[in-house]
Short mmCIF file of C-alpha atoms and ligand atoms in Angstrom, two decimals:
data_model
loop_
_atom_site.label_atom_id
_atom_site.label_comp_id
_atom_site.label_asym_id
_atom_site.label_seq_id
_atom_site.Cartn_x
_atom_site.Cartn_y
_atom_site.Cartn_z
CA MET A 220 0.00 -0.10 0.22
CA GLY A 221 2.99 2.63 0.76
CA GLU A 222 2.51 5.32 2.59
CA VAL A 223 -0.30 5.39 4.43
CA VAL A 224 -2.63 8.26 6.89
CA LEU A 225 -5.78 7.57 9.08
CA ALA A 226 -8.38 9.64 8.32
CA VAL A 227 -11.20 10.18 11.14
CA ASP A 228 -14.66 12.06 11.48
CA ILE A 229 -15.60 12.01 14.94
CA GLY A 230 -19.53 13.27 14.61
CA GLY A 231 -22.56 13.64 17.53
CA THR A 232 -23.40 9.81 16.48
CA LYS A 233 -20.58 7.92 15.03
CA THR A 234 -16.61 7.92 14.42
CA ALA A 235 -15.77 6.62 11.11
CA ALA A 236 -11.89 6.01 10.23
CA ALA A 237 -10.02 4.82 6.91
CA LEU A 238 -6.96 4.26 5.78
CA ALA A 239 -6.10 6.72 2.94
CA ASP A 240 -3.26 6.85 0.18
CA ARG A 241 -1.33 9.30 -1.03
CA HIS A 242 -4.62 10.95 -3.05
CA ASP A 243 -6.64 10.90 -0.24
CA THR A 244 -8.46 7.58 -1.55
CA LEU A 245 -9.62 5.79 0.92
CA LEU A 246 -8.45 2.13 0.86
CA ARG A 247 -10.51 1.07 4.00
CA THR A 248 -12.97 2.58 6.35
CA GLU A 249 -14.06 1.14 9.88
CA VAL A 250 -17.18 2.61 11.62
CA ALA A 251 -17.78 3.09 16.05
CA THR A 252 -20.35 4.55 18.12
CA THR A 253 -18.79 7.87 19.49
CA PRO A 254 -19.11 7.70 23.18
CA ALA A 255 -19.66 11.46 23.14
CA ALA A 256 -20.81 11.38 26.48
CA GLU A 257 -18.42 9.64 28.30
CA GLY A 258 -15.75 12.10 27.56
CA PRO A 259 -12.11 12.66 25.26
CA THR A 260 -10.41 9.92 27.09
CA ALA A 261 -13.25 7.35 25.54
CA VAL A 262 -13.67 8.95 22.58
CA VAL A 263 -9.84 8.70 21.90
CA ALA A 264 -10.11 5.31 22.90
CA THR A 265 -12.56 4.87 20.00
CA VAL A 266 -10.36 6.50 17.44
CA VAL A 267 -7.17 4.53 18.83
CA ALA A 268 -9.35 1.12 19.01
CA LEU A 269 -10.51 1.77 15.02
CA ALA A 270 -6.93 2.43 14.24
CA GLU A 271 -5.65 -1.10 15.06
CA ARG A 272 -8.65 -2.66 13.41
CA LEU A 273 -7.86 -1.11 10.09
CA LEU A 274 -4.19 -1.51 10.63
CA SER A 275 -4.52 -5.42 11.72
CA GLY A 276 -2.33 -7.49 9.53
CA THR A 277 -1.34 -4.84 7.21
CA GLY A 278 2.15 -4.53 9.54
CA LEU A 279 1.87 -0.91 7.92
CA ARG A 280 2.93 2.52 10.02
CA LEU A 281 0.84 5.84 9.74
CA SER A 282 2.52 8.25 7.86
CA GLY A 283 -0.02 10.52 9.68
CA VAL A 284 -3.29 11.46 10.75
CA GLY A 285 -6.21 13.59 9.77
CA ILE A 286 -8.93 14.22 11.87
CA GLY A 287 -12.56 16.07 11.47
CA ALA A 288 -14.21 16.81 14.73
CA ALA A 289 -17.26 18.22 15.97
CA GLY A 290 -17.12 21.78 17.72
CA VAL A 291 -15.05 25.00 17.46
CA VAL A 292 -11.25 23.48 16.53
CA ASP A 293 -8.32 25.61 16.88
CA ALA A 294 -6.69 23.76 14.01
CA GLY A 295 -2.92 25.32 14.62
CA SER A 296 -2.54 23.29 17.77
CA GLY A 297 -5.42 20.82 17.13
CA THR A 298 -7.37 21.60 20.27
CA ILE A 299 -10.90 21.84 20.72
CA VAL A 300 -12.22 25.64 21.67
CA SER A 301 -15.97 24.77 22.29
CA ALA A 302 -18.52 22.27 21.20
CA THR A 303 -22.12 21.48 22.11
CA ASP A 304 -23.35 19.68 25.02
CA THR A 305 -23.51 16.26 22.93
CA PHE A 306 -19.70 15.94 23.60
CA ALA A 307 -18.95 15.84 27.69
CA ASP A 308 -16.02 18.09 28.80
CA TRP A 309 -14.76 18.57 24.96
CA PRO A 310 -13.60 22.12 25.08
CA GLY A 311 -9.91 22.32 26.14
CA THR A 312 -9.27 18.58 25.06
CA PRO A 313 -6.21 18.75 23.22
CA LEU A 314 -7.15 16.37 20.32
CA ALA A 315 -4.12 16.31 18.41
CA ALA A 316 -1.60 15.56 20.84
CA LEU A 317 -4.22 12.67 22.69
CA VAL A 318 -4.78 10.55 19.56
CA ARG A 319 -0.69 11.28 19.11
CA ALA A 320 -0.42 9.66 22.60
CA GLY A 321 -2.86 6.94 22.15
CA LEU A 322 -1.64 5.85 18.66
CA GLY A 323 2.09 5.90 19.60
CA ALA A 324 4.46 3.15 17.81
CA HIS A 325 1.97 3.02 14.81
CA LEU A 326 2.78 6.43 13.84
CA ILE A 327 6.11 6.58 11.97
CA THR A 328 8.79 9.17 13.73
CA ASP A 329 7.46 12.94 13.15
CA ALA A 330 4.17 11.75 12.19
CA PRO A 331 1.75 14.97 12.06
CA VAL A 332 -1.48 14.26 13.93
CA ARG A 333 -3.73 17.36 12.42
CA VAL A 334 -7.45 18.07 13.68
CA GLN A 335 -9.92 20.32 12.11
CA ASN A 336 -13.87 21.18 11.92
CA ASP A 337 -15.77 18.41 11.12
CA VAL A 338 -17.48 20.61 8.50
CA ASP A 339 -14.26 21.98 7.25
CA ALA A 340 -12.85 18.63 6.65
CA HIS A 341 -16.63 17.62 4.87
CA ALA A 342 -15.44 21.25 2.53
CA ALA A 343 -12.10 19.82 1.95
CA GLY A 344 -13.31 16.90 0.41
CA GLU A 345 -15.89 18.13 -1.58
CA TYR A 346 -12.95 21.00 -2.64
CA ARG A 347 -10.36 18.58 -3.59
CA HIS A 348 -12.01 15.77 -4.92
CA GLY A 349 -15.50 16.50 -5.28
CA ALA A 350 -18.25 18.84 -6.39
CA ALA A 351 -15.75 21.88 -6.37
CA ALA A 352 -13.00 20.67 -7.59
CA GLY A 353 -10.70 22.87 -10.16
CA ALA A 354 -12.60 25.50 -8.36
CA ALA A 355 -10.24 28.66 -6.95
CA SER A 356 -12.46 29.00 -4.25
CA ALA A 357 -15.29 27.33 -2.55
CA LEU A 358 -18.21 27.76 -0.24
CA ILE A 359 -19.70 24.37 1.27
CA VAL A 360 -22.37 24.70 2.90
CA ALA A 361 -23.53 21.42 4.76
CA VAL A 362 -27.34 21.05 6.03
CA GLY A 363 -27.91 17.87 8.19
CA THR A 364 -29.10 17.70 12.10
CA GLY A 365 -26.81 21.04 12.47
CA VAL A 366 -25.84 24.25 9.44
CA GLY A 367 -22.49 24.60 8.79
CA ALA A 368 -19.99 25.28 6.22
CA GLY A 369 -16.18 25.74 5.07
CA LEU A 370 -14.90 28.60 2.99
CA ILE A 371 -11.23 27.43 0.83
CA LEU A 372 -9.38 30.11 -0.96
CA GLY A 373 -6.66 28.76 -3.14
CA ASP A 374 -5.31 26.19 -1.27
CA ASP A 375 -6.11 27.72 1.80
CA ALA A 376 -9.12 27.12 4.08
CA VAL A 377 -10.06 30.24 6.07
CA ARG A 378 -10.30 29.60 9.91
CA GLY A 379 -10.57 33.03 11.09
CA ALA A 380 -9.11 34.85 13.81
CA HIS A 381 -11.34 33.04 16.31
CA HIS A 382 -11.74 29.59 14.51
CA VAL A 383 -15.05 30.60 13.55
CA ALA A 384 -14.75 31.27 9.81
CA GLY A 385 -17.90 29.81 8.06
CA GLU A 386 -19.91 28.78 11.13
CA ILE A 387 -23.25 30.07 9.06
CA ALA A 388 -25.55 28.44 11.47
CA HIS A 389 -25.43 31.65 13.61
CA LEU A 390 -26.09 33.96 10.68
CA PRO A 391 -30.17 35.92 11.33
CA VAL A 392 -32.23 35.47 8.93
CA PRO A 393 -35.30 36.55 8.46
CA GLY A 394 -38.35 34.36 9.70
CA ALA A 395 -36.57 32.65 12.66
CA ALA A 396 -37.27 34.83 15.15
CA HIS A 397 -39.60 32.35 16.97
CA LEU A 398 -37.27 29.77 17.06
CA ARG A 399 -34.08 29.89 19.80
CA CYS A 400 -30.85 28.75 17.83
CA PRO A 401 -28.85 26.49 19.89
CA CYS A 402 -26.79 29.00 20.58
CA GLY A 403 -29.33 30.26 22.73
CA ARG A 404 -30.11 33.33 20.45
CA PRO A 405 -33.29 33.67 18.45
CA GLY A 406 -33.33 34.45 14.66
CA HIS A 407 -30.35 31.98 13.26
CA LEU A 408 -30.06 30.57 10.31
CA GLU A 409 -29.88 27.22 12.71
CA ALA A 410 -32.92 27.84 14.32
CA ILE A 411 -35.17 27.31 10.81
CA GLY A 412 -32.62 25.72 8.76
CA SER A 413 -31.29 22.58 10.16
CA GLY A 414 -33.21 19.35 10.21
CA ILE A 415 -34.20 19.60 14.12
CA GLY A 416 -34.55 23.58 13.40
CA MET A 417 -36.98 22.42 10.11
CA HIS A 418 -39.09 20.39 12.91
CA ARG A 419 -39.37 22.83 15.34
CA HIS A 420 -41.11 25.21 12.85
CA PHE A 421 -43.37 22.65 11.73
CA LEU A 422 -44.62 21.85 14.98
CA SER A 423 -44.69 26.23 15.28
CA LEU A 424 -47.03 26.28 12.05
CA GLY A 425 -49.06 23.58 13.76
CA GLY A 426 -47.48 20.48 12.10
CA ASP A 427 -48.52 17.31 13.81
CA PRO A 428 -46.88 16.31 17.16
CA GLY A 429 -46.41 12.56 16.04
CA ILE A 430 -43.98 13.53 13.11
CA THR A 431 -40.72 13.46 15.03
CA ASP A 432 -37.82 14.44 12.38
CA ALA A 433 -37.03 15.95 8.68
CA ARG A 434 -37.56 12.73 7.57
CA GLY A 435 -41.10 12.42 8.88
CA ILE A 436 -41.92 15.88 7.60
CA ALA A 437 -40.69 14.75 4.07
CA ALA A 438 -43.17 12.05 3.99
CA GLU A 439 -45.68 13.98 4.88
CA SER A 440 -44.99 16.78 2.40
CA VAL A 441 -45.18 13.94 -0.27
CA ALA A 442 -48.18 12.77 1.19
CA GLY A 443 -49.94 16.23 0.65
CA ASP A 444 -49.77 18.01 3.97
CA PRO A 445 -49.68 21.96 3.21
CA ILE A 446 -47.83 22.35 6.56
CA ALA A 447 -45.23 19.90 5.76
CA ARG A 448 -45.02 21.52 2.75
CA ARG A 449 -44.55 25.10 4.11
CA ALA A 450 -42.43 24.01 6.43
CA ILE A 451 -40.03 22.44 4.34
CA GLY A 452 -40.04 25.49 1.68
CA GLU A 453 -39.36 28.24 4.53
CA SER A 454 -36.74 26.32 5.95
CA ALA A 455 -35.01 25.89 2.70
CA ALA A 456 -35.26 29.46 1.98
CA ALA A 457 -33.53 30.49 5.06
CA VAL A 458 -30.79 28.20 3.99
CA GLY A 459 -30.57 29.98 0.64
CA ARG A 460 -31.10 33.36 2.11
CA ALA A 461 -27.86 32.78 4.19
CA ILE A 462 -26.12 31.76 1.36
CA ALA A 463 -26.79 34.54 -0.98
CA GLY A 464 -25.59 36.95 2.26
CA ALA A 465 -22.41 34.68 2.51
CA ALA A 466 -21.65 34.39 -0.74
CA THR A 467 -21.99 38.76 -1.08
CA ILE A 468 -19.08 38.72 1.41
CA LEU A 469 -16.66 36.28 0.19
CA ASP A 470 -18.20 35.82 -3.69
CA PRO A 471 -16.98 32.14 -4.23
CA GLU A 472 -16.32 30.55 -7.34
CA ARG A 473 -18.74 28.08 -6.71
CA ILE A 474 -21.02 26.91 -3.86
CA VAL A 475 -21.51 23.34 -2.89
CA VAL A 476 -24.58 22.43 -0.66
CA THR A 477 -24.58 18.78 1.03
CA GLY A 478 -25.64 17.34 3.77
CA GLY A 479 -29.02 14.94 4.92
CA VAL A 480 -31.60 17.79 4.20
CA PRO A 481 -31.19 18.15 1.04
CA ASN A 482 -31.73 14.15 0.26
CA ILE A 483 -35.17 15.50 0.63
CA GLY A 484 -34.98 16.68 -2.99
CA GLU A 485 -36.67 18.86 -5.34
CA ASP A 486 -39.03 20.69 -2.69
CA TRP A 487 -35.98 21.47 -0.70
CA TRP A 488 -33.90 22.45 -3.62
CA ARG A 489 -36.26 24.64 -5.38
CA PRO A 490 -37.08 27.12 -2.45
CA MET A 491 -33.55 27.20 -1.28
CA ARG A 492 -32.27 28.05 -5.01
CA ASP A 493 -35.30 30.55 -5.15
CA ALA A 494 -34.49 32.66 -2.28
CA PHE A 495 -30.56 32.70 -3.21
CA HIS A 496 -31.82 34.00 -6.62
CA ALA A 497 -34.52 36.51 -4.71
CA GLU A 498 -31.63 37.83 -2.39
CA ALA A 499 -27.98 37.36 -4.47
CA ILE A 500 -27.35 40.82 -6.52
CA ASP A 501 -26.87 40.27 -10.58
CA ALA A 502 -23.27 39.77 -10.15
CA LEU A 503 -23.71 36.71 -7.90
CA GLN A 504 -26.86 34.94 -10.03
CA SER A 505 -24.84 33.15 -12.30
CA THR A 506 -22.82 31.25 -8.96
CA PRO A 507 -22.99 27.50 -9.45
CA ILE A 508 -24.78 26.23 -6.21
CA LEU A 509 -24.20 22.34 -6.35
CA PRO A 510 -24.73 19.34 -4.94
CA GLY A 511 -22.01 17.46 -2.99
CA THR A 512 -20.84 14.51 -4.31
CA LEU A 513 -18.76 12.35 -2.13
CA GLY A 514 -21.56 11.94 0.74
CA ASP A 515 -20.44 10.44 3.48
CA ASP A 516 -16.38 9.85 2.33
CA ALA A 517 -16.15 13.99 2.03
CA PRO A 518 -14.88 14.36 5.62
CA LEU A 519 -12.84 11.53 5.64
CA ARG A 520 -11.05 12.02 2.19
CA GLY A 521 -10.90 16.34 3.67
CA ALA A 522 -8.62 15.02 7.00
CA ALA A 523 -6.86 12.78 5.07
CA ALA A 524 -5.77 15.58 2.89
CA SER A 525 -4.95 17.74 5.78
CA VAL A 526 -1.60 15.46 6.70
CA TRP A 527 0.16 16.42 3.33
CA ARG A 528 -1.41 19.73 2.94
CA ASN A 529 -1.76 21.52 6.28
CA PRO A 530 -5.35 22.91 4.74
ZN1 ZN B 296 -27.03 31.07 16.91
#
């Protein structure tokens, strides 16, 4: 196999790990439940166990490790700056150092261990190998349980002075004032645009309380429920408006939208695009807005890339 790196995607419910080659091609992948509530030691132990399963019988040592992790991450030091309550004791965790210590002799001497935000890793994957490949700049927006974005200009991921660049979740959007964002403030994009936000909006409109998530709302919309249809449309429009606002500041060559919620299909994409085109000034109207192409491989391929290129 030659040189291999370990790529890791630490999400709130599951952790995926893969061996990848020089071209960020995934050679083998393993998945485990993330023990998020048990604290950093348990999460690191999961990463190490996945690595040992992947390496078992290969005789290989790792040339580096790239990790995408939930939360605000200081990519320079590989430390978690802040995170939601899903991860116990996560803020302040020196994740790169802990993973390095845990992997020990599985690493070659001086192997880099890099950590970045999981959406940034996803963005790097789509930028290098997916829907944004070949573009000089791209804004990649992930809409799922939450909402996040990564911005890449040239070969550089934009992280910001406080490691927050791309946190589109907390842009104020019209139509969300009645909903509270996970950050505690009302009216932010994530409060209406995420899957959870869409569901809360659906309930606020008087939707059937027996429907428990965005997937259920999508099925209800297909079945002809006008409240479900409206909830999807207004949730998607909030995403489109926020992307137009972000595009006005950043002017990316390409915009990629990915994650579970866009899988609803045209009932989501149409109002999202319509809202973008209603808000964006003329010069931005032709900016391509494309679906992601790599799915769950995106954060792993982006994490793998960070080993070689320090995104
Ligand atoms: Zn917020």
